[in-house]
């Protein structure tokens, strides 16, 4: 019993040190990652109740030394260093370039782009989005910006203004990972949000507790005037239950994993032909 505690402490320090070292290494590597073309986007389809693809979500990938590092790990690092602003611009540009191609070939398909809260604090953010839309001649309503609930706990006036400025150009806003944060629905109503994406954790448990939450969000969507997307749909059973709740849009491995660009277009083509 006596020697146990210091031993554990030693393990703990080792873990801490290892974590810290990995963070530092990745941070260092992230500095030039954009210039070295180590980032790319993948695109995951979002379908309507008939199975038609109505939009794609752009998801970042980082290849570092023959390894794929998850955005769950590197996005927070870039948020902390502020690098997310520059890289976020690249993501927007790249996603809109793809959107323009899809739009030209297939008509009105939307592109969902994840935006970090940090990007809203960048003075050039609104202008940058407007410029990119103009440069690629994209109808604003085809661009959907996904933000998490934490956005609504920050500087309300500033965020509100930027959101509505972009909405005036047609751009749509979605609340990502809905149900995992703390936003109140009145805030969402004030913000005039266009879509709510119900977090995967509720869909995973839809056969138990998740169902009542999905139903509740669906009910609110009518009175608060937003539309609903279910995230992380993996099984036919989940799809059925969501359909019964009247969920209009779904996304998840059941329909398709995120796809490389050419694959996404090929998939889109066959979906349109059927
Ligand atoms: P998210 O925005 O909630 O994106 C959905 C995540 O769930 C993606 O993970 C996607 O691959 C995964 N997913 C989709 N369907 C399923 C499913 O049926 N089952 C399971 N288990 N997972 C599914 P990914 O690509 O690893 O991205 C993780 C997170 O990283 C994203 O979560 C988003 O918060 C962030 N992220 C990714 N790209 C960007 C970006 O360009 N900018 C910013 N700010 N964040 C990004
Ligand atoms: Ca998202
Ligand atoms: Ca999400
Ligand atoms: Ca997320």
mmCIF file of C-alpha atoms and ligand atoms in Angstrom:
data_model
loop_
_atom_site.group_PDB
_atom_site.id
_atom_site.type_symbol
_atom_site.label_atom_id
_atom_site.label_comp_id
_atom_site.label_asym_id
_atom_site.label_seq_id
_atom_site.Cartn_x
_atom_site.Cartn_y
_atom_site.Cartn_z
ATOM 1 C CA UNK A 1 0.000 0.000 0.000
ATOM 2 C CA UNK A 2 2.761 2.335 0.961
ATOM 3 C CA UNK A 3 4.599 2.624 -2.323
ATOM 4 C CA UNK A 4 1.503 2.784 -4.477
ATOM 5 C CA UNK A 5 0.742 6.441 -4.648
ATOM 6 C CA UNK A 6 4.066 7.776 -5.924
ATOM 7 C CA UNK A 7 4.024 5.041 -8.533
ATOM 8 C CA UNK A 8 0.658 6.174 -9.856
ATOM 9 C CA UNK A 9 1.815 9.722 -9.784
ATOM 10 C CA UNK A 10 4.757 8.742 -11.927
ATOM 11 C CA UNK A 11 2.442 7.142 -14.485
ATOM 12 C CA UNK A 12 0.269 10.188 -14.441
ATOM 13 C CA UNK A 13 3.202 12.470 -15.127
ATOM 14 C CA UNK A 14 4.346 10.240 -17.928
ATOM 15 C CA UNK A 15 0.915 10.429 -19.579
ATOM 16 C CA UNK A 16 0.766 14.142 -19.117
ATOM 17 C CA UNK A 17 4.203 14.555 -20.573
ATOM 18 C CA UNK A 18 3.418 12.332 -23.526
ATOM 19 C CA UNK A 19 0.235 14.296 -24.242
ATOM 20 C CA UNK A 20 1.998 17.588 -23.982
ATOM 21 C CA UNK A 21 4.794 16.456 -26.239
ATOM 22 C CA UNK A 22 2.331 15.232 -28.868
ATOM 23 C CA UNK A 23 0.496 18.551 -28.743
ATOM 24 C CA UNK A 24 3.735 20.450 -29.203
ATOM 25 C CA UNK A 25 4.826 18.251 -32.086
ATOM 26 C CA UNK A 26 1.473 18.550 -33.832
ATOM 27 C CA UNK A 27 1.364 22.291 -33.220
ATOM 28 C CA UNK A 28 4.758 22.653 -34.810
ATOM 29 C CA UNK A 29 3.735 20.498 -37.758
ATOM 30 C CA UNK A 30 0.486 22.436 -38.215
ATOM 31 C CA UNK A 31 2.437 25.625 -38.871
ATOM 32 C CA UNK A 32 3.362 24.680 -42.411
ATOM 33 C CA UNK A 33 0.682 22.072 -43.101
ATOM 34 C CA UNK A 34 -1.383 24.316 -45.373
ATOM 35 C CA UNK A 35 1.660 25.265 -47.469
ATOM 36 C CA UNK A 36 2.716 21.632 -47.717
ATOM 37 C CA UNK A 37 -0.771 20.693 -49.010
ATOM 38 C CA UNK A 38 -1.350 18.264 -46.184
ATOM 39 C CA UNK A 39 -5.008 19.177 -45.779
ATOM 40 C CA UNK A 40 -7.851 18.005 -47.922
ATOM 41 C CA UNK A 41 -11.607 17.896 -47.684
ATOM 42 C CA UNK A 42 -13.941 14.945 -47.826
ATOM 43 C CA UNK A 43 -17.629 15.256 -48.507
ATOM 44 C CA UNK A 44 -20.408 13.391 -46.749
ATOM 45 C CA UNK A 45 -23.846 13.345 -48.386
ATOM 46 C CA UNK A 46 -26.997 14.493 -46.613
ATOM 47 C CA UNK A 47 -30.171 12.935 -48.000
ATOM 48 C CA UNK A 48 -33.868 13.725 -47.912
ATOM 49 C CA UNK A 49 -36.651 11.208 -47.177
ATOM 50 C CA UNK A 50 -36.537 9.875 -50.725
ATOM 51 C CA UNK A 51 -32.813 9.164 -50.446
ATOM 52 C CA UNK A 52 -31.837 11.956 -52.836
ATOM 53 C CA UNK A 53 -28.661 13.841 -51.991
ATOM 54 C CA UNK A 54 -29.578 17.403 -51.091
ATOM 55 C CA UNK A 55 -26.210 18.514 -49.755
ATOM 56 C CA UNK A 56 -22.679 17.588 -48.751
ATOM 57 C CA UNK A 57 -20.837 18.355 -45.536
ATOM 58 C CA UNK A 58 -17.196 19.283 -46.071
ATOM 59 C CA UNK A 59 -14.954 17.535 -43.533
ATOM 60 C CA UNK A 60 -11.277 18.285 -43.083
ATOM 61 C CA UNK A 61 -8.549 15.681 -43.243
ATOM 62 C CA UNK A 62 -4.900 16.113 -42.285
ATOM 63 C CA UNK A 63 -2.232 13.727 -43.517
ATOM 64 C CA UNK A 64 0.871 14.081 -41.400
ATOM 65 C CA UNK A 65 3.808 11.698 -41.800
ATOM 66 C CA UNK A 66 1.788 8.932 -43.454
ATOM 67 C CA UNK A 67 -0.857 9.227 -40.756
ATOM 68 C CA UNK A 68 -4.376 10.620 -40.745
ATOM 69 C CA UNK A 69 -4.808 12.858 -37.728
ATOM 70 C CA UNK A 70 -8.433 13.327 -36.681
ATOM 71 C CA UNK A 71 -9.979 16.807 -36.882
ATOM 72 C CA UNK A 72 -11.206 16.155 -33.356
ATOM 73 C CA UNK A 73 -7.556 16.436 -32.343
ATOM 74 C CA UNK A 74 -6.174 19.095 -34.697
ATOM 75 C CA UNK A 75 -9.085 21.570 -34.932
ATOM 76 C CA UNK A 76 -8.861 22.498 -31.212
ATOM 77 C CA UNK A 77 -5.098 22.973 -31.590
ATOM 78 C CA UNK A 78 -5.646 25.345 -34.488
ATOM 79 C CA UNK A 79 -8.341 27.159 -32.535
ATOM 80 C CA UNK A 80 -5.935 27.695 -29.660
ATOM 81 C CA UNK A 81 -3.170 28.985 -31.901
ATOM 82 C CA UNK A 82 -5.507 31.106 -34.032
ATOM 83 C CA UNK A 83 -4.374 29.207 -37.103
ATOM 84 C CA UNK A 84 -8.021 28.211 -37.667
ATOM 85 C CA UNK A 85 -8.683 31.592 -39.287
ATOM 86 C CA UNK A 86 -6.280 31.044 -42.149
ATOM 87 C CA UNK A 87 -7.092 27.357 -42.525
ATOM 88 C CA UNK A 88 -10.835 28.066 -42.208
ATOM 89 C CA UNK A 89 -10.520 30.403 -45.172
ATOM 90 C CA UNK A 90 -8.891 27.642 -47.169
ATOM 91 C CA UNK A 91 -11.699 25.225 -46.190
ATOM 92 C CA UNK A 92 -14.351 27.706 -47.286
ATOM 93 C CA UNK A 93 -12.588 28.370 -50.579
ATOM 94 C CA UNK A 94 -12.061 24.689 -51.341
ATOM 95 C CA UNK A 95 -15.634 23.727 -50.382
ATOM 96 C CA UNK A 96 -17.071 26.533 -52.527
ATOM 97 C CA UNK A 97 -14.906 25.538 -55.467
ATOM 98 C CA UNK A 98 -16.383 22.045 -55.227
ATOM 99 C CA UNK A 99 -19.864 23.486 -54.735
ATOM 100 C CA UNK A 100 -19.530 25.556 -57.896
ATOM 101 C CA UNK A 101 -18.654 22.429 -59.893
ATOM 102 C CA UNK A 102 -21.507 20.431 -58.399
ATOM 103 C CA UNK A 103 -23.899 23.301 -58.970
ATOM 104 C CA UNK A 104 -22.910 23.591 -62.597
ATOM 105 C CA UNK A 105 -23.347 19.883 -63.251
ATOM 106 C CA UNK A 106 -26.252 18.964 -60.996
ATOM 107 C CA UNK A 107 -28.142 22.095 -60.027
ATOM 108 C CA UNK A 108 -29.180 22.949 -56.508
ATOM 109 C CA UNK A 109 -27.141 20.863 -54.127
ATOM 110 C CA UNK A 110 -25.962 22.571 -50.936
ATOM 111 C CA UNK A 111 -22.559 22.599 -49.259
ATOM 112 C CA UNK A 112 -22.247 22.590 -45.468
ATOM 113 C CA UNK A 113 -19.060 24.084 -44.043
ATOM 114 C CA UNK A 114 -18.059 23.882 -40.389
ATOM 115 C CA UNK A 115 -17.168 27.258 -38.924
ATOM 116 C CA UNK A 116 -15.350 27.648 -35.649
ATOM 117 C CA UNK A 117 -16.448 30.327 -33.185
ATOM 118 C CA UNK A 118 -12.953 31.818 -33.432
ATOM 119 C CA UNK A 119 -13.596 32.665 -37.077
ATOM 120 C CA UNK A 120 -16.472 34.955 -36.081
ATOM 121 C CA UNK A 121 -14.004 37.079 -34.151
ATOM 122 C CA UNK A 122 -11.946 37.622 -37.296
ATOM 123 C CA UNK A 123 -12.786 41.092 -38.625
ATOM 124 C CA UNK A 124 -12.629 39.939 -42.234
ATOM 125 C CA UNK A 125 -14.910 36.920 -41.786
ATOM 126 C CA UNK A 126 -18.163 38.244 -43.257
ATOM 127 C CA UNK A 127 -16.418 39.898 -46.182
ATOM 128 C CA UNK A 128 -14.407 36.812 -46.903
ATOM 129 C CA UNK A 129 -17.538 34.649 -47.111
ATOM 130 C CA UNK A 130 -19.217 37.204 -49.394
ATOM 131 C CA UNK A 131 -16.150 37.388 -51.638
ATOM 132 C CA UNK A 132 -15.890 33.632 -51.999
ATOM 133 C CA UNK A 133 -19.571 33.333 -52.917
ATOM 134 C CA UNK A 134 -19.148 36.046 -55.526
ATOM 135 C CA UNK A 135 -15.922 34.675 -56.920
ATOM 136 C CA UNK A 136 -17.476 31.278 -57.574
ATOM 137 C CA UNK A 137 -20.861 32.727 -58.581
ATOM 138 C CA UNK A 138 -22.657 30.574 -56.036
ATOM 139 C CA UNK A 139 -26.253 31.307 -55.057
ATOM 140 C CA UNK A 140 -25.910 32.203 -51.361
ATOM 141 C CA UNK A 141 -28.638 29.819 -50.222
ATOM 142 C CA UNK A 142 -26.537 26.838 -51.330
ATOM 143 C CA UNK A 143 -23.922 27.618 -48.702
ATOM 144 C CA UNK A 144 -24.747 26.387 -45.203
ATOM 145 C CA UNK A 145 -22.502 27.335 -42.317
ATOM 146 C CA UNK A 146 -22.480 24.926 -39.380
ATOM 147 C CA UNK A 147 -21.833 26.406 -35.964
ATOM 148 C CA UNK A 148 -22.018 24.797 -32.544
ATOM 149 C CA UNK A 149 -24.211 25.944 -29.685
ATOM 150 C CA UNK A 150 -21.256 27.606 -27.968
ATOM 151 C CA UNK A 151 -21.602 30.363 -30.558
ATOM 152 C CA UNK A 152 -24.773 31.529 -28.881
ATOM 153 C CA UNK A 153 -23.124 31.945 -25.506
ATOM 154 C CA UNK A 154 -20.562 34.383 -26.829
ATOM 155 C CA UNK A 155 -20.877 38.040 -27.708
ATOM 156 C CA UNK A 156 -24.516 38.025 -28.745
ATOM 157 C CA UNK A 157 -24.651 41.339 -30.575
ATOM 158 C CA UNK A 158 -21.534 40.770 -32.628
ATOM 159 C CA UNK A 159 -22.485 37.196 -33.565
ATOM 160 C CA UNK A 160 -26.083 38.186 -34.308
ATOM 161 C CA UNK A 161 -24.989 40.933 -36.609
ATOM 162 C CA UNK A 162 -22.577 38.770 -38.567
ATOM 163 C CA UNK A 163 -25.101 35.952 -38.882
ATOM 164 C CA UNK A 164 -27.805 38.247 -40.191
ATOM 165 C CA UNK A 165 -25.410 40.047 -42.544
ATOM 166 C CA UNK A 166 -24.630 36.732 -44.187
ATOM 167 C CA UNK A 167 -28.270 35.651 -44.138
ATOM 168 C CA UNK A 168 -29.050 38.776 -46.140
ATOM 169 C CA UNK A 169 -26.849 37.235 -48.819
ATOM 170 C CA UNK A 170 -28.868 34.051 -48.632
ATOM 171 C CA UNK A 171 -26.367 32.045 -46.573
ATOM 172 C CA UNK A 172 -28.028 29.505 -44.233
ATOM 173 C CA UNK A 173 -26.989 28.650 -40.692
ATOM 174 C CA UNK A 174 -27.153 25.286 -38.968
ATOM 175 C CA UNK A 175 -26.658 24.489 -35.310
ATOM 176 C CA UNK A 176 -24.281 21.522 -35.187
ATOM 177 C CA UNK A 177 -24.209 18.803 -32.495
ATOM 178 C CA UNK A 178 -27.529 20.039 -31.151
ATOM 179 C CA UNK A 179 -28.308 18.851 -27.631
ATOM 180 C CA UNK A 180 -24.711 18.579 -26.446
ATOM 181 C CA UNK A 181 -24.304 22.251 -25.467
ATOM 182 C CA UNK A 182 -26.313 24.673 -23.394
ATOM 183 C CA UNK A 183 -28.113 26.930 -25.835
ATOM 184 C CA UNK A 184 -31.682 27.802 -25.037
ATOM 185 C CA UNK A 185 -34.216 27.579 -27.772
ATOM 186 C CA UNK A 186 -35.245 31.190 -27.359
ATOM 187 C CA UNK A 187 -31.721 32.187 -28.347
ATOM 188 C CA UNK A 188 -31.967 30.004 -31.414
ATOM 189 C CA UNK A 189 -35.293 31.616 -32.249
ATOM 190 C CA UNK A 190 -33.776 35.086 -31.930
ATOM 191 C CA UNK A 191 -30.936 34.061 -34.197
ATOM 192 C CA UNK A 192 -33.299 32.887 -36.900
ATOM 193 C CA UNK A 193 -31.485 29.615 -37.395
ATOM 194 C CA UNK A 194 -32.269 27.613 -40.534
ATOM 195 C CA UNK A 195 -31.302 24.069 -39.541
ATOM 196 C CA UNK A 196 -30.683 22.074 -36.420
ATOM 197 C CA UNK A 197 -28.490 19.006 -36.630
ATOM 198 C CA UNK A 198 -29.436 16.573 -33.879
ATOM 199 C CA UNK A 199 -26.231 15.135 -32.451
ATOM 200 C CA UNK A 200 -25.263 11.558 -33.208
ATOM 201 C CA UNK A 201 -25.445 10.577 -29.523
ATOM 202 C CA UNK A 202 -29.259 10.929 -29.594
ATOM 203 C CA UNK A 203 -29.571 8.996 -32.834
ATOM 204 C CA UNK A 204 -27.396 6.218 -31.395
ATOM 205 C CA UNK A 205 -29.847 5.834 -28.514
ATOM 206 C CA UNK A 206 -32.980 6.474 -30.486
ATOM 207 C CA UNK A 207 -34.321 3.046 -29.662
ATOM 208 C CA UNK A 208 -34.229 4.012 -25.986
ATOM 209 C CA UNK A 209 -34.061 7.552 -24.674
ATOM 210 C CA UNK A 210 -33.239 9.384 -27.873
ATOM 211 C CA UNK A 211 -36.685 9.082 -29.396
ATOM 212 C CA UNK A 212 -38.436 11.559 -27.130
ATOM 213 C CA UNK A 213 -35.688 14.105 -27.731
ATOM 214 C CA UNK A 214 -35.908 13.678 -31.473
ATOM 215 C CA UNK A 215 -39.685 14.086 -31.230
ATOM 216 C CA UNK A 216 -39.359 17.189 -29.089
ATOM 217 C CA UNK A 217 -36.920 18.857 -31.507
ATOM 218 C CA UNK A 218 -39.220 17.945 -34.388
ATOM 219 C CA UNK A 219 -42.207 19.529 -32.630
ATOM 220 C CA UNK A 220 -40.275 22.702 -31.899
ATOM 221 C CA UNK A 221 -39.085 22.927 -35.476
ATOM 222 C CA UNK A 222 -42.604 23.709 -36.653
ATOM 223 C CA UNK A 223 -43.246 26.562 -34.249
ATOM 224 C CA UNK A 224 -39.703 27.944 -34.293
ATOM 225 C CA UNK A 225 -39.429 27.594 -38.050
ATOM 226 C CA UNK A 226 -36.232 25.655 -38.550
ATOM 227 C CA UNK A 227 -35.578 22.407 -40.356
ATOM 228 C CA UNK A 228 -33.965 19.298 -38.874
ATOM 229 C CA UNK A 229 -31.096 17.019 -39.879
ATOM 230 C CA UNK A 230 -30.324 13.792 -38.013
ATOM 231 C CA UNK A 231 -26.577 13.097 -37.753
ATOM 232 C CA UNK A 232 -24.796 9.769 -37.523
ATOM 233 C CA UNK A 233 -27.550 7.505 -38.845
ATOM 234 C CA UNK A 234 -25.985 4.046 -39.017
ATOM 235 C CA UNK A 235 -28.812 1.508 -39.254
ATOM 236 C CA UNK A 236 -32.043 0.895 -41.133
ATOM 237 C CA UNK A 237 -33.872 0.751 -37.796
ATOM 238 C CA UNK A 238 -32.651 4.247 -36.907
ATOM 239 C CA UNK A 239 -33.652 5.525 -40.324
ATOM 240 C CA UNK A 240 -37.146 4.087 -39.932
ATOM 241 C CA UNK A 241 -37.678 5.593 -36.497
ATOM 242 C CA UNK A 242 -36.432 8.974 -37.725
ATOM 243 C CA UNK A 243 -38.737 8.783 -40.711
ATOM 244 C CA UNK A 244 -41.642 8.030 -38.385
ATOM 245 C CA UNK A 245 -40.765 11.170 -36.415
ATOM 246 C CA UNK A 246 -40.935 13.150 -39.625
ATOM 247 C CA UNK A 247 -37.242 14.056 -39.784
ATOM 248 C CA UNK A 248 -36.745 15.550 -43.260
ATOM 249 C CA UNK A 249 -32.957 15.156 -43.624
ATOM 250 C CA UNK A 250 -30.458 12.524 -42.566
ATOM 251 C CA UNK A 251 -26.701 11.991 -42.661
ATOM 252 C CA UNK A 252 -24.610 9.042 -41.593
ATOM 253 C CA UNK A 253 -22.643 5.945 -42.498
ATOM 254 C CA UNK A 254 -25.908 4.141 -43.321
ATOM 255 C CA UNK A 255 -26.207 6.358 -46.400
ATOM 256 C CA UNK A 256 -22.557 7.075 -47.061
ATOM 257 C CA UNK A 257 -19.243 7.695 -45.379
ATOM 258 C CA UNK A 258 -17.426 10.922 -46.255
ATOM 259 C CA UNK A 259 -16.179 10.638 -49.831
ATOM 260 C CA UNK A 260 -13.209 11.973 -51.759
ATOM 261 C CA UNK A 261 -14.289 14.544 -54.272
ATOM 262 C CA UNK A 262 -14.446 12.484 -57.486
ATOM 263 C CA UNK A 263 -16.158 9.625 -55.687
ATOM 264 C CA UNK A 264 -18.700 12.011 -54.293
ATOM 265 C CA UNK A 265 -19.546 13.241 -57.738
ATOM 266 C CA UNK A 266 -19.802 9.747 -59.156
ATOM 267 C CA UNK A 267 -22.102 8.749 -56.306
ATOM 268 C CA UNK A 268 -24.140 11.858 -56.921
ATOM 269 C CA UNK A 269 -24.450 10.997 -60.593
ATOM 270 C CA UNK A 270 -25.819 7.532 -59.947
ATOM 271 C CA UNK A 271 -28.173 8.875 -57.298
ATOM 272 C CA UNK A 272 -29.551 11.361 -59.794
ATOM 273 C CA UNK A 273 -29.967 8.774 -62.536
ATOM 274 C CA UNK A 274 -31.971 6.351 -60.399
HETATM 275 P P1 LIG B 1 -19.109 17.170 -37.022
HETATM 276 O O1 LIG B 1 -19.216 18.518 -37.646
HETATM 277 O O2 LIG B 1 -20.146 16.784 -36.037
HETATM 278 O O3 LIG B 1 -19.021 16.140 -38.224
HETATM 279 C C1 LIG B 1 -19.583 14.856 -38.200
HETATM 280 C C2 LIG B 1 -18.564 13.819 -37.821
HETATM 281 O O4 LIG B 1 -19.204 12.569 -37.646
HETATM 282 C C3 LIG B 1 -17.514 13.599 -38.897
HETATM 283 O O5 LIG B 1 -16.320 13.209 -38.241
HETATM 284 C C4 LIG B 1 -18.095 12.412 -39.678
HETATM 285 O O6 LIG B 1 -17.135 11.692 -40.393
HETATM 286 C C5 LIG B 1 -18.673 11.615 -38.559
HETATM 287 N N1 LIG B 1 -19.793 10.766 -38.960
HETATM 288 C C6 LIG B 1 -20.687 10.969 -39.955
HETATM 289 N N2 LIG B 1 -21.590 9.987 -40.013
HETATM 290 C C7 LIG B 1 -21.285 9.132 -39.022
HETATM 291 C C8 LIG B 1 -21.872 7.882 -38.558
HETATM 292 O O7 LIG B 1 -22.855 7.397 -39.080
HETATM 293 N N3 LIG B 1 -21.268 7.290 -37.493
HETATM 294 C C9 LIG B 1 -20.167 7.816 -36.881
HETATM 295 N N4 LIG B 1 -19.651 7.145 -35.860
HETATM 296 N N5 LIG B 1 -19.599 8.972 -37.278
HETATM 297 C C10 LIG B 1 -20.156 9.620 -38.336
HETATM 298 P P2 LIG B 1 -14.924 13.853 -38.609
HETATM 299 O O8 LIG B 1 -14.844 14.015 -40.095
HETATM 300 O O9 LIG B 1 -13.894 13.054 -37.906
HETATM 301 O O10 LIG B 1 -14.986 15.300 -37.996
HETATM 302 C C11 LIG B 1 -15.022 15.487 -36.608
HETATM 303 C C12 LIG B 1 -15.313 16.904 -36.231
HETATM 304 O O11 LIG B 1 -14.230 17.770 -36.607
HETATM 305 C C13 LIG B 1 -16.524 17.488 -36.928
HETATM 306 O O12 LIG B 1 -17.682 17.037 -36.275
HETATM 307 C C14 LIG B 1 -16.260 18.977 -36.766
HETATM 308 O O13 LIG B 1 -16.649 19.408 -35.494
HETATM 309 C C15 LIG B 1 -14.752 19.048 -36.877
HETATM 310 N N6 LIG B 1 -14.396 19.469 -38.229
HETATM 311 C C16 LIG B 1 -14.204 18.731 -39.345
HETATM 312 N N7 LIG B 1 -13.888 19.499 -40.403
HETATM 313 C C17 LIG B 1 -13.876 20.787 -39.948
HETATM 314 C C18 LIG B 1 -13.618 22.062 -40.555
HETATM 315 O O14 LIG B 1 -13.365 22.199 -41.759
HETATM 316 N N8 LIG B 1 -13.712 23.157 -39.741
HETATM 317 C C19 LIG B 1 -14.018 23.059 -38.424
HETATM 318 N N9 LIG B 1 -14.077 24.200 -37.669
HETATM 319 N N10 LIG B 1 -14.269 21.895 -37.825
HETATM 320 C C20 LIG B 1 -14.209 20.775 -38.575
HETATM 321 CA CA1 LIG B 2 -20.689 19.613 -38.717
HETATM 322 CA CA1 LIG B 3 -22.208 17.319 -35.774
HETATM 323 CA CA1 LIG B 4 -18.679 18.286 -33.630
#
